[in-house]
């Protein structure tokens, strides 16, 4: 449901204004960029593997990767 579709006073637990939605999207993006938890990263390294982002960094030139969908 978008902000425009919401009835006045309807409480869905989601931001009801554009600024709230933008803030929520910034938070989601920050979480995606942070990657997995430290525990998950350590488990991956314990198996002798790299995380997906670490592999991408090794394969491509710095700054050349543009993520389209997180």
PDB file of N, CA, C and O in Angstrom, chain B, residues numbered from 101:
ATOM      1  N   UNK B 101       0.845  -1.169   0.000  1.00  0.00           N
ATOM      2  CA  UNK B 101       0.000   0.000   0.000  1.00  0.00           C
ATOM      3  C   UNK B 101       0.888   1.229   0.000  1.00  0.00           C
ATOM      4  O   UNK B 101       1.827   1.313   0.791  1.00  0.00           O
ATOM      5  N   UNK B 102       0.608   2.174  -0.869  1.00  0.00           N
ATOM      6  CA  UNK B 102       1.392   3.398  -0.920  1.00  0.00           C
ATOM      7  C   UNK B 102       0.780   4.443  -0.007  1.00  0.00           C
ATOM      8  O   UNK B 102      -0.342   4.284   0.474  1.00  0.00           O
ATOM      9  N   UNK B 103       1.512   5.496   0.223  1.00  0.00           N
ATOM     10  CA  UNK B 103       1.025   6.573   1.074  1.00  0.00           C
ATOM     11  C   UNK B 103      -0.256   7.158   0.498  1.00  0.00           C
ATOM     12  O   UNK B 103      -1.154   7.534   1.251  1.00  0.00           O
ATOM     13  N   UNK B 104      -0.355   7.242  -0.824  1.00  0.00           N
ATOM     14  CA  UNK B 104      -1.533   7.819  -1.458  1.00  0.00           C
ATOM     15  C   UNK B 104      -2.763   6.938  -1.296  1.00  0.00           C
ATOM     16  O   UNK B 104      -3.884   7.447  -1.290  1.00  0.00           O
ATOM     17  N   UNK B 105      -2.580   5.626  -1.164  1.00  0.00           N
ATOM     18  CA  UNK B 105      -3.694   4.704  -1.044  1.00  0.00           C
ATOM     19  C   UNK B 105      -4.227   4.606   0.382  1.00  0.00           C
ATOM     20  O   UNK B 105      -5.322   4.089   0.604  1.00  0.00           O
ATOM     21  N   UNK B 106      -3.465   5.096   1.335  1.00  0.00           N
ATOM     22  CA  UNK B 106      -3.848   4.959   2.730  1.00  0.00           C
ATOM     23  C   UNK B 106      -4.999   5.877   3.083  1.00  0.00           C
ATOM     24  O   UNK B 106      -5.012   7.049   2.705  1.00  0.00           O
ATOM     25  N   UNK B 107      -5.950   5.346   3.798  1.00  0.00           N
ATOM     26  CA  UNK B 107      -7.055   6.163   4.285  1.00  0.00           C
ATOM     27  C   UNK B 107      -6.559   6.995   5.461  1.00  0.00           C
ATOM     28  O   UNK B 107      -5.711   6.532   6.225  1.00  0.00           O
ATOM     29  N   UNK B 108      -7.075   8.223   5.621  1.00  0.00           N
ATOM     30  CA  UNK B 108      -6.657   9.051   6.745  1.00  0.00           C
ATOM     31  C   UNK B 108      -6.906   8.330   8.068  1.00  0.00           C
ATOM     32  O   UNK B 108      -7.974   7.759   8.291  1.00  0.00           O
ATOM     33  N   UNK B 109      -5.905   8.369   8.933  1.00  0.00           N
ATOM     34  CA  UNK B 109      -6.054   7.747  10.243  1.00  0.00           C
ATOM     35  C   UNK B 109      -5.792   6.257  10.254  1.00  0.00           C
ATOM     36  O   UNK B 109      -5.789   5.645  11.322  1.00  0.00           O
ATOM     37  N   UNK B 110      -5.570   5.654   9.090  1.00  0.00           N
ATOM     38  CA  UNK B 110      -5.309   4.220   9.028  1.00  0.00           C
ATOM     39  C   UNK B 110      -3.910   3.951   9.561  1.00  0.00           C
ATOM     40  O   UNK B 110      -2.950   4.591   9.132  1.00  0.00           O
ATOM     41  N   UNK B 111      -3.788   3.031  10.473  1.00  0.00           N
ATOM     42  CA  UNK B 111      -2.495   2.745  11.077  1.00  0.00           C
ATOM     43  C   UNK B 111      -1.994   1.395  10.586  1.00  0.00           C
ATOM     44  O   UNK B 111      -2.552   0.353  10.931  1.00  0.00           O
ATOM     45  N   UNK B 112      -0.939   1.420   9.779  1.00  0.00           N
ATOM     46  CA  UNK B 112      -0.373   0.188   9.250  1.00  0.00           C
ATOM     47  C   UNK B 112       1.001  -0.087   9.834  1.00  0.00           C
ATOM     48  O   UNK B 112       1.590  -1.134   9.565  1.00  0.00           O
ATOM     49  N   UNK B 113       1.524   0.851  10.639  1.00  0.00           N
ATOM     50  CA  UNK B 113       2.858   0.683  11.184  1.00  0.00           C
ATOM     51  C   UNK B 113       3.934   1.123  10.225  1.00  0.00           C
ATOM     52  O   UNK B 113       5.118   1.054  10.556  1.00  0.00           O
ATOM     53  N   UNK B 114       3.555   1.576   9.042  1.00  0.00           N
ATOM     54  CA  UNK B 114       4.499   2.052   8.045  1.00  0.00           C
ATOM     55  C   UNK B 114       4.509   3.576   8.071  1.00  0.00           C
ATOM     56  O   UNK B 114       3.539   4.193   8.511  1.00  0.00           O
ATOM     57  N   UNK B 115       5.600   4.189   7.602  1.00  0.00           N
ATOM     58  CA  UNK B 115       5.637   5.653   7.544  1.00  0.00           C
ATOM     59  C   UNK B 115       4.495   6.175   6.692  1.00  0.00           C
ATOM     60  O   UNK B 115       4.153   5.583   5.668  1.00  0.00           O
ATOM     61  N   UNK B 116       3.911   7.279   7.116  1.00  0.00           N
ATOM     62  CA  UNK B 116       2.762   7.819   6.391  1.00  0.00           C
ATOM     63  C   UNK B 116       3.118   9.030   5.553  1.00  0.00           C
ATOM     64  O   UNK B 116       2.257   9.554   4.846  1.00  0.00           O
ATOM     65  N   UNK B 117       4.348   9.487   5.608  1.00  0.00           N
ATOM     66  CA  UNK B 117       4.736  10.612   4.777  1.00  0.00           C
ATOM     67  C   UNK B 117       5.979  10.259   3.962  1.00  0.00           C
ATOM     68  O   UNK B 117       6.653   9.263   4.225  1.00  0.00           O
ATOM     69  N   UNK B 118       6.256  11.079   2.993  1.00  0.00           N
ATOM     70  CA  UNK B 118       7.379  10.807   2.096  1.00  0.00           C
ATOM     71  C   UNK B 118       8.707  10.792   2.841  1.00  0.00           C
ATOM     72  O   UNK B 118       9.559   9.947   2.569  1.00  0.00           O
ATOM     73  N   UNK B 119       8.892  11.720   3.781  1.00  0.00           N
ATOM     74  CA  UNK B 119      10.156  11.758   4.524  1.00  0.00           C
ATOM     75  C   UNK B 119      10.358  10.488   5.340  1.00  0.00           C
ATOM     76  O   UNK B 119      11.471   9.968   5.421  1.00  0.00           O
ATOM     77  N   UNK B 120       9.291   9.993   5.939  1.00  0.00           N
ATOM     78  CA  UNK B 120       9.383   8.758   6.704  1.00  0.00           C
ATOM     79  C   UNK B 120       9.749   7.579   5.821  1.00  0.00           C
ATOM     80  O   UNK B 120      10.548   6.728   6.211  1.00  0.00           O
ATOM     81  N   UNK B 121       9.172   7.528   4.643  1.00  0.00           N
ATOM     82  CA  UNK B 121       9.460   6.444   3.697  1.00  0.00           C
ATOM     83  C   UNK B 121      10.899   6.524   3.201  1.00  0.00           C
ATOM     84  O   UNK B 121      11.580   5.505   3.085  1.00  0.00           O
ATOM     85  N   UNK B 122      11.359   7.738   2.908  1.00  0.00           N
ATOM     86  CA  UNK B 122      12.742   7.917   2.455  1.00  0.00           C
ATOM     87  C   UNK B 122      13.705   7.492   3.555  1.00  0.00           C
ATOM     88  O   UNK B 122      14.703   6.825   3.285  1.00  0.00           O
ATOM     89  N   UNK B 123      13.411   7.874   4.788  1.00  0.00           N
ATOM     90  CA  UNK B 123      14.264   7.478   5.912  1.00  0.00           C
ATOM     91  C   UNK B 123      14.299   5.963   6.040  1.00  0.00           C
ATOM     92  O   UNK B 123      15.352   5.380   6.298  1.00  0.00           O
ATOM     93  N   UNK B 124      13.144   5.325   5.859  1.00  0.00           N
ATOM     94  CA  UNK B 124      13.084   3.868   5.932  1.00  0.00           C
ATOM     95  C   UNK B 124      13.930   3.231   4.821  1.00  0.00           C
ATOM     96  O   UNK B 124      14.635   2.252   5.064  1.00  0.00           O
ATOM     97  N   UNK B 125      13.862   3.780   3.614  1.00  0.00           N
ATOM     98  CA  UNK B 125      14.639   3.251   2.501  1.00  0.00           C
ATOM     99  C   UNK B 125      16.134   3.455   2.721  1.00  0.00           C
ATOM    100  O   UNK B 125      16.934   2.590   2.364  1.00  0.00           O
ATOM    101  N   UNK B 126      16.523   4.591   3.305  1.00  0.00           N
ATOM    102  CA  UNK B 126      17.937   4.815   3.624  1.00  0.00           C
ATOM    103  C   UNK B 126      18.429   3.783   4.639  1.00  0.00           C
ATOM    104  O   UNK B 126      19.554   3.294   4.534  1.00  0.00           O
ATOM    105  N   UNK B 127      17.596   3.455   5.612  1.00  0.00           N
ATOM    106  CA  UNK B 127      17.965   2.460   6.617  1.00  0.00           C
ATOM    107  C   UNK B 127      18.124   1.075   5.983  1.00  0.00           C
ATOM    108  O   UNK B 127      19.060   0.344   6.308  1.00  0.00           O
ATOM    109  N   UNK B 128      17.224   0.724   5.093  1.00  0.00           N
ATOM    110  CA  UNK B 128      17.296  -0.565   4.404  1.00  0.00           C
ATOM    111  C   UNK B 128      18.574  -0.643   3.576  1.00  0.00           C
ATOM    112  O   UNK B 128      19.256  -1.667   3.571  1.00  0.00           O
ATOM    113  N   UNK B 129      18.897   0.450   2.872  1.00  0.00           N
ATOM    114  CA  UNK B 129      20.113   0.478   2.056  1.00  0.00           C
ATOM    115  C   UNK B 129      21.363   0.345   2.926  1.00  0.00           C
ATOM    116  O   UNK B 129      22.302  -0.364   2.565  1.00  0.00           O
ATOM    117  N   UNK B 130      21.371   1.030   4.071  1.00  0.00           N
ATOM    118  CA  UNK B 130      22.520   0.950   4.982  1.00  0.00           C
ATOM    119  C   UNK B 130      22.704  -0.477   5.495  1.00  0.00           C
ATOM    120  O   UNK B 130      23.832  -0.960   5.601  1.00  0.00           O
ATOM    121  N   UNK B 131      21.599  -1.150   5.812  1.00  0.00           N
ATOM    122  CA  UNK B 131      21.677  -2.534   6.275  1.00  0.00           C
ATOM    123  C   UNK B 131      22.223  -3.441   5.172  1.00  0.00           C
ATOM    124  O   UNK B 131      23.027  -4.334   5.438  1.00  0.00           O
ATOM    125  N   UNK B 132      21.785  -3.211   3.944  1.00  0.00           N
ATOM    126  CA  UNK B 132      22.268  -4.031   2.826  1.00  0.00           C
ATOM    127  C   UNK B 132      23.753  -3.806   2.585  1.00  0.00           C
ATOM    128  O   UNK B 132      24.492  -4.756   2.327  1.00  0.00           O
ATOM    129  N   UNK B 133      24.191  -2.560   2.669  1.00  0.00           N
ATOM    130  CA  UNK B 133      25.608  -2.263   2.458  1.00  0.00           C
ATOM    131  C   UNK B 133      26.478  -2.803   3.589  1.00  0.00           C
ATOM    132  O   UNK B 133      27.636  -3.160   3.374  1.00  0.00           O
ATOM    133  N   UNK B 134      25.915  -2.861   4.791  1.00  0.00           N
ATOM    134  CA  UNK B 134      26.669  -3.389   5.932  1.00  0.00           C
ATOM    135  C   UNK B 134      26.932  -4.880   5.754  1.00  0.00           C
ATOM    136  O   UNK B 134      27.902  -5.412   6.294  1.00  0.00           O
ATOM    137  N   UNK B 135      26.081  -5.544   5.007  1.00  0.00           N
ATOM    138  CA  UNK B 135      26.271  -6.966   4.743  1.00  0.00           C
ATOM    139  C   UNK B 135      25.764  -7.829   5.883  1.00  0.00           C
ATOM    140  O   UNK B 135      24.998  -7.376   6.733  1.00  0.00           O
ATOM    141  N   UNK B 136      26.199  -9.070   5.887  1.00  0.00           N
ATOM    142  CA  UNK B 136      25.725 -10.002   6.911  1.00  0.00           C
ATOM    143  C   UNK B 136      26.277  -9.635   8.288  1.00  0.00           C
ATOM    144  O   UNK B 136      27.170  -8.798   8.410  1.00  0.00           O
ATOM    145  N   UNK B 137      25.742 -10.262   9.292  1.00  0.00           N
ATOM    146  CA  UNK B 137      26.217 -10.010  10.650  1.00  0.00           C
ATOM    147  C   UNK B 137      27.656 -10.475  10.802  1.00  0.00           C
ATOM    148  O   UNK B 137      28.159 -11.246   9.985  1.00  0.00           O
ATOM    149  N   UNK B 138      28.308 -10.005  11.844  1.00  0.00           N
ATOM    150  CA  UNK B 138      29.681 -10.427  12.115  1.00  0.00           C
ATOM    151  C   UNK B 138      29.758 -11.941  12.284  1.00  0.00           C
ATOM    152  O   UNK B 138      30.711 -12.578  11.835  1.00  0.00           O
ATOM    153  N   UNK B 139      28.748 -12.505  12.933  1.00  0.00           N
ATOM    154  CA  UNK B 139      28.726 -13.949  13.160  1.00  0.00           C
ATOM    155  C   UNK B 139      28.680 -14.706  11.826  1.00  0.00           C
ATOM    156  O   UNK B 139      29.390 -15.694  11.639  1.00  0.00           O
ATOM    157  N   UNK B 140      27.845 -14.234  10.913  1.00  0.00           N
ATOM    158  CA  UNK B 140      27.731 -14.883   9.603  1.00  0.00           C
ATOM    159  C   UNK B 140      29.021 -14.727   8.802  1.00  0.00           C
ATOM    160  O   UNK B 140      29.454 -15.660   8.125  1.00  0.00           O
ATOM    161  N   UNK B 141      29.627 -13.554   8.879  1.00  0.00           N
ATOM    162  CA  UNK B 141      30.884 -13.318   8.177  1.00  0.00           C
ATOM    163  C   UNK B 141      31.984 -14.215   8.729  1.00  0.00           C
ATOM    164  O   UNK B 141      32.756 -14.798   7.968  1.00  0.00           O
ATOM    165  N   UNK B 142      32.052 -14.324  10.048  1.00  0.00           N
ATOM    166  CA  UNK B 142      33.056 -15.191  10.673  1.00  0.00           C
ATOM    167  C   UNK B 142      32.846 -16.651  10.275  1.00  0.00           C
ATOM    168  O   UNK B 142      33.813 -17.374  10.035  1.00  0.00           O
ATOM    169  N   UNK B 143      31.585 -17.087  10.205  1.00  0.00           N
ATOM    170  CA  UNK B 143      31.292 -18.461   9.812  1.00  0.00           C
ATOM    171  C   UNK B 143      31.744 -18.714   8.373  1.00  0.00           C
ATOM    172  O   UNK B 143      32.282 -19.777   8.062  1.00  0.00           O
ATOM    173  N   UNK B 144      31.525 -17.742   7.510  1.00  0.00           N
ATOM    174  CA  UNK B 144      31.944 -17.857   6.109  1.00  0.00           C
ATOM    175  C   UNK B 144      33.475 -17.938   6.032  1.00  0.00           C
ATOM    176  O   UNK B 144      34.022 -18.758   5.295  1.00  0.00           O
ATOM    177  N   UNK B 145      34.150 -17.089   6.791  1.00  0.00           N
ATOM    178  CA  UNK B 145      35.618 -17.093   6.789  1.00  0.00           C
ATOM    179  C   UNK B 145      36.164 -18.381   7.398  1.00  0.00           C
ATOM    180  O   UNK B 145      37.203 -18.880   6.964  1.00  0.00           O
ATOM    181  N   UNK B 146      35.473 -18.923   8.401  1.00  0.00           N
ATOM    182  CA  UNK B 146      35.909 -20.180   9.023  1.00  0.00           C
ATOM    183  C   UNK B 146      35.867 -21.335   8.024  1.00  0.00           C
ATOM    184  O   UNK B 146      36.634 -22.290   8.144  1.00  0.00           O
ATOM    185  N   UNK B 147      34.982 -21.249   7.050  1.00  0.00           N
ATOM    186  CA  UNK B 147      34.891 -22.273   6.001  1.00  0.00           C
ATOM    187  C   UNK B 147      35.919 -22.036   4.891  1.00  0.00           C
ATOM    188  O   UNK B 147      35.998 -22.801   3.930  1.00  0.00           O
ATOM    189  N   UNK B 148      36.700 -20.968   5.040  1.00  0.00           N
ATOM    190  CA  UNK B 148      37.682 -20.647   4.012  1.00  0.00           C
ATOM    191  C   UNK B 148      37.080 -19.921   2.827  1.00  0.00           C
ATOM    192  O   UNK B 148      37.656 -19.915   1.740  1.00  0.00           O
ATOM    193  N   UNK B 149      35.926 -19.310   3.030  1.00  0.00           N
ATOM    194  CA  UNK B 149      35.230 -18.610   1.947  1.00  0.00           C
ATOM    195  C   UNK B 149      35.163 -17.114   2.240  1.00  0.00           C
ATOM    196  O   UNK B 149      35.330 -16.676   3.379  1.00  0.00           O
ATOM    197  N   UNK B 150      34.912 -16.343   1.183  1.00  0.00           N
ATOM    198  CA  UNK B 150      34.705 -14.913   1.300  1.00  0.00           C
ATOM    199  C   UNK B 150      33.220 -14.609   1.178  1.00  0.00           C
ATOM    200  O   UNK B 150      32.456 -15.423   0.659  1.00  0.00           O
ATOM    201  N   UNK B 151      32.811 -13.440   1.657  1.00  0.00           N
ATOM    202  CA  UNK B 151      31.427 -13.024   1.463  1.00  0.00           C
ATOM    203  C   UNK B 151      31.246 -12.602   0.007  1.00  0.00           C
ATOM    204  O   UNK B 151      32.221 -12.405  -0.717  1.00  0.00           O
ATOM    205  N   UNK B 152      30.012 -12.469  -0.407  1.00  0.00           N
ATOM    206  CA  UNK B 152      29.730 -12.070  -1.792  1.00  0.00           C
ATOM    207  C   UNK B 152      30.360 -10.720  -2.112  1.00  0.00           C
ATOM    208  O   UNK B 152      30.964 -10.559  -3.172  1.00  0.00           O
ATOM    209  N   UNK B 153      30.230  -9.765  -1.228  1.00  0.00           N
ATOM    210  CA  UNK B 153      30.808  -8.441  -1.469  1.00  0.00           C
ATOM    211  C   UNK B 153      32.328  -8.498  -1.534  1.00  0.00           C
ATOM    212  O   UNK B 153      32.936  -7.786  -2.333  1.00  0.00           O
ATOM    213  N   UNK B 154      32.949  -9.327  -0.713  1.00  0.00           N
ATOM    214  CA  UNK B 154      34.402  -9.479  -0.753  1.00  0.00           C
ATOM    215  C   UNK B 154      34.842 -10.063  -2.092  1.00  0.00           C
ATOM    216  O   UNK B 154      35.857  -9.646  -2.651  1.00  0.00           O
ATOM    217  N   UNK B 155      34.078 -11.029  -2.605  1.00  0.00           N
ATOM    218  CA  UNK B 155      34.409 -11.618  -3.908  1.00  0.00           C
ATOM    219  C   UNK B 155      34.266 -10.591  -5.029  1.00  0.00           C
ATOM    220  O   UNK B 155      35.094 -10.537  -5.939  1.00  0.00           O
ATOM    221  N   UNK B 156      33.214  -9.780  -4.958  1.00  0.00           N
ATOM    222  CA  UNK B 156      33.004  -8.742  -5.975  1.00  0.00           C
ATOM    223  C   UNK B 156      34.168  -7.759  -5.954  1.00  0.00           C
ATOM    224  O   UNK B 156      34.667  -7.365  -7.008  1.00  0.00           O
ATOM    225  N   UNK B 157      34.606  -7.358  -4.757  1.00  0.00           N
ATOM    226  CA  UNK B 157      35.723  -6.427  -4.639  1.00  0.00           C
ATOM    227  C   UNK B 157      36.997  -6.991  -5.272  1.00  0.00           C
ATOM    228  O   UNK B 157      37.779  -6.246  -5.863  1.00  0.00           O
ATOM    229  N   UNK B 158      37.205  -8.300  -5.150  1.00  0.00           N
ATOM    230  CA  UNK B 158      38.390  -8.921  -5.736  1.00  0.00           C
ATOM    231  C   UNK B 158      38.305  -9.013  -7.263  1.00  0.00           C
ATOM    232  O   UNK B 158      39.316  -8.902  -7.955  1.00  0.00           O
ATOM    233  N   UNK B 159      37.096  -9.215  -7.775  1.00  0.00           N
ATOM    234  CA  UNK B 159      36.920  -9.413  -9.215  1.00  0.00           C
ATOM    235  C   UNK B 159      36.956  -8.133 -10.034  1.00  0.00           C
ATOM    236  O   UNK B 159      37.418  -8.137 -11.174  1.00  0.00           O
ATOM    237  N   UNK B 160      36.473  -7.043  -9.462  1.00  0.00           N
ATOM    238  CA  UNK B 160      36.285  -5.818 -10.233  1.00  0.00           C
ATOM    239  C   UNK B 160      37.215  -4.704  -9.773  1.00  0.00           C
ATOM    240  O   UNK B 160      37.729  -4.723  -8.654  1.00  0.00           O
ATOM    241  N   UNK B 161      37.419  -3.738 -10.654  1.00  0.00           N
ATOM    242  CA  UNK B 161      38.196  -2.560 -10.306  1.00  0.00           C
ATOM    243  C   UNK B 161      37.437  -1.753  -9.256  1.00  0.00           C
ATOM    244  O   UNK B 161      36.206  -1.748  -9.232  1.00  0.00           O
ATOM    245  N   UNK B 162      38.178  -1.081  -8.401  1.00  0.00           N
ATOM    246  CA  UNK B 162      37.560  -0.271  -7.340  1.00  0.00           C
ATOM    247  C   UNK B 162      36.650   0.786  -7.954  1.00  0.00           C
ATOM    248  O   UNK B 162      37.045   1.505  -8.872  1.00  0.00           O
ATOM    249  N   UNK B 163      35.435   0.871  -7.440  1.00  0.00           N
ATOM    250  CA  UNK B 163      34.483   1.866  -7.887  1.00  0.00           C
ATOM    251  C   UNK B 163      33.774   1.545  -9.188  1.00  0.00           C
ATOM    252  O   UNK B 163      32.952   2.339  -9.646  1.00  0.00           O
ATOM    253  N   UNK B 164      34.070   0.392  -9.803  1.00  0.00           N
ATOM    254  CA  UNK B 164      33.449   0.089 -11.097  1.00  0.00           C
ATOM    255  C   UNK B 164      32.127  -0.679 -10.953  1.00  0.00           C
ATOM    256  O   UNK B 164      31.358  -0.761 -11.911  1.00  0.00           O
ATOM    257  N   UNK B 165      31.862  -1.231  -9.787  1.00  0.00           N
ATOM    258  CA  UNK B 165      30.643  -2.020  -9.589  1.00  0.00           C
ATOM    259  C   UNK B 165      29.506  -1.102  -9.158  1.00  0.00           C
ATOM    260  O   UNK B 165      29.626  -0.380  -8.168  1.00  0.00           O
ATOM    261  N   UNK B 166      28.414  -1.130  -9.895  1.00  0.00           N
ATOM    262  CA  UNK B 166      27.225  -0.343  -9.557  1.00  0.00           C
ATOM    263  C   UNK B 166      26.094  -1.321  -9.279  1.00  0.00           C
ATOM    264  O   UNK B 166      25.563  -1.943 -10.199  1.00  0.00           O
ATOM    265  N   UNK B 167      25.732  -1.454  -8.021  1.00  0.00           N
ATOM    266  CA  UNK B 167      24.665  -2.380  -7.647  1.00  0.00           C
ATOM    267  C   UNK B 167      23.318  -1.788  -8.040  1.00  0.00           C
ATOM    268  O   UNK B 167      23.019  -0.639  -7.715  1.00  0.00           O
ATOM    269  N   UNK B 168      22.507  -2.575  -8.739  1.00  0.00           N
ATOM    270  CA  UNK B 168      21.220  -2.082  -9.215  1.00  0.00           C
ATOM    271  C   UNK B 168      20.121  -2.396  -8.210  1.00  0.00           C
ATOM    272  O   UNK B 168      19.349  -1.509  -7.846  1.00  0.00           O
ATOM    273  N   UNK B 169      20.038  -3.622  -7.764  1.00  0.00           N
ATOM    274  CA  UNK B 169      19.031  -4.019  -6.782  1.00  0.00           C
ATOM    275  C   UNK B 169      19.713  -4.727  -5.639  1.00  0.00           C
ATOM    276  O   UNK B 169      20.482  -5.665  -5.845  1.00  0.00           O
ATOM    277  N   UNK B 170      19.432  -4.280  -4.442  1.00  0.00           N
ATOM    278  CA  UNK B 170      20.063  -4.882  -3.291  1.00  0.00           C
ATOM    279  C   UNK B 170      19.210  -6.003  -2.800  1.00  0.00           C
ATOM    280  O   UNK B 170      19.560  -6.660  -1.820  1.00  0.00           O
TER     281      UNK B 170
END
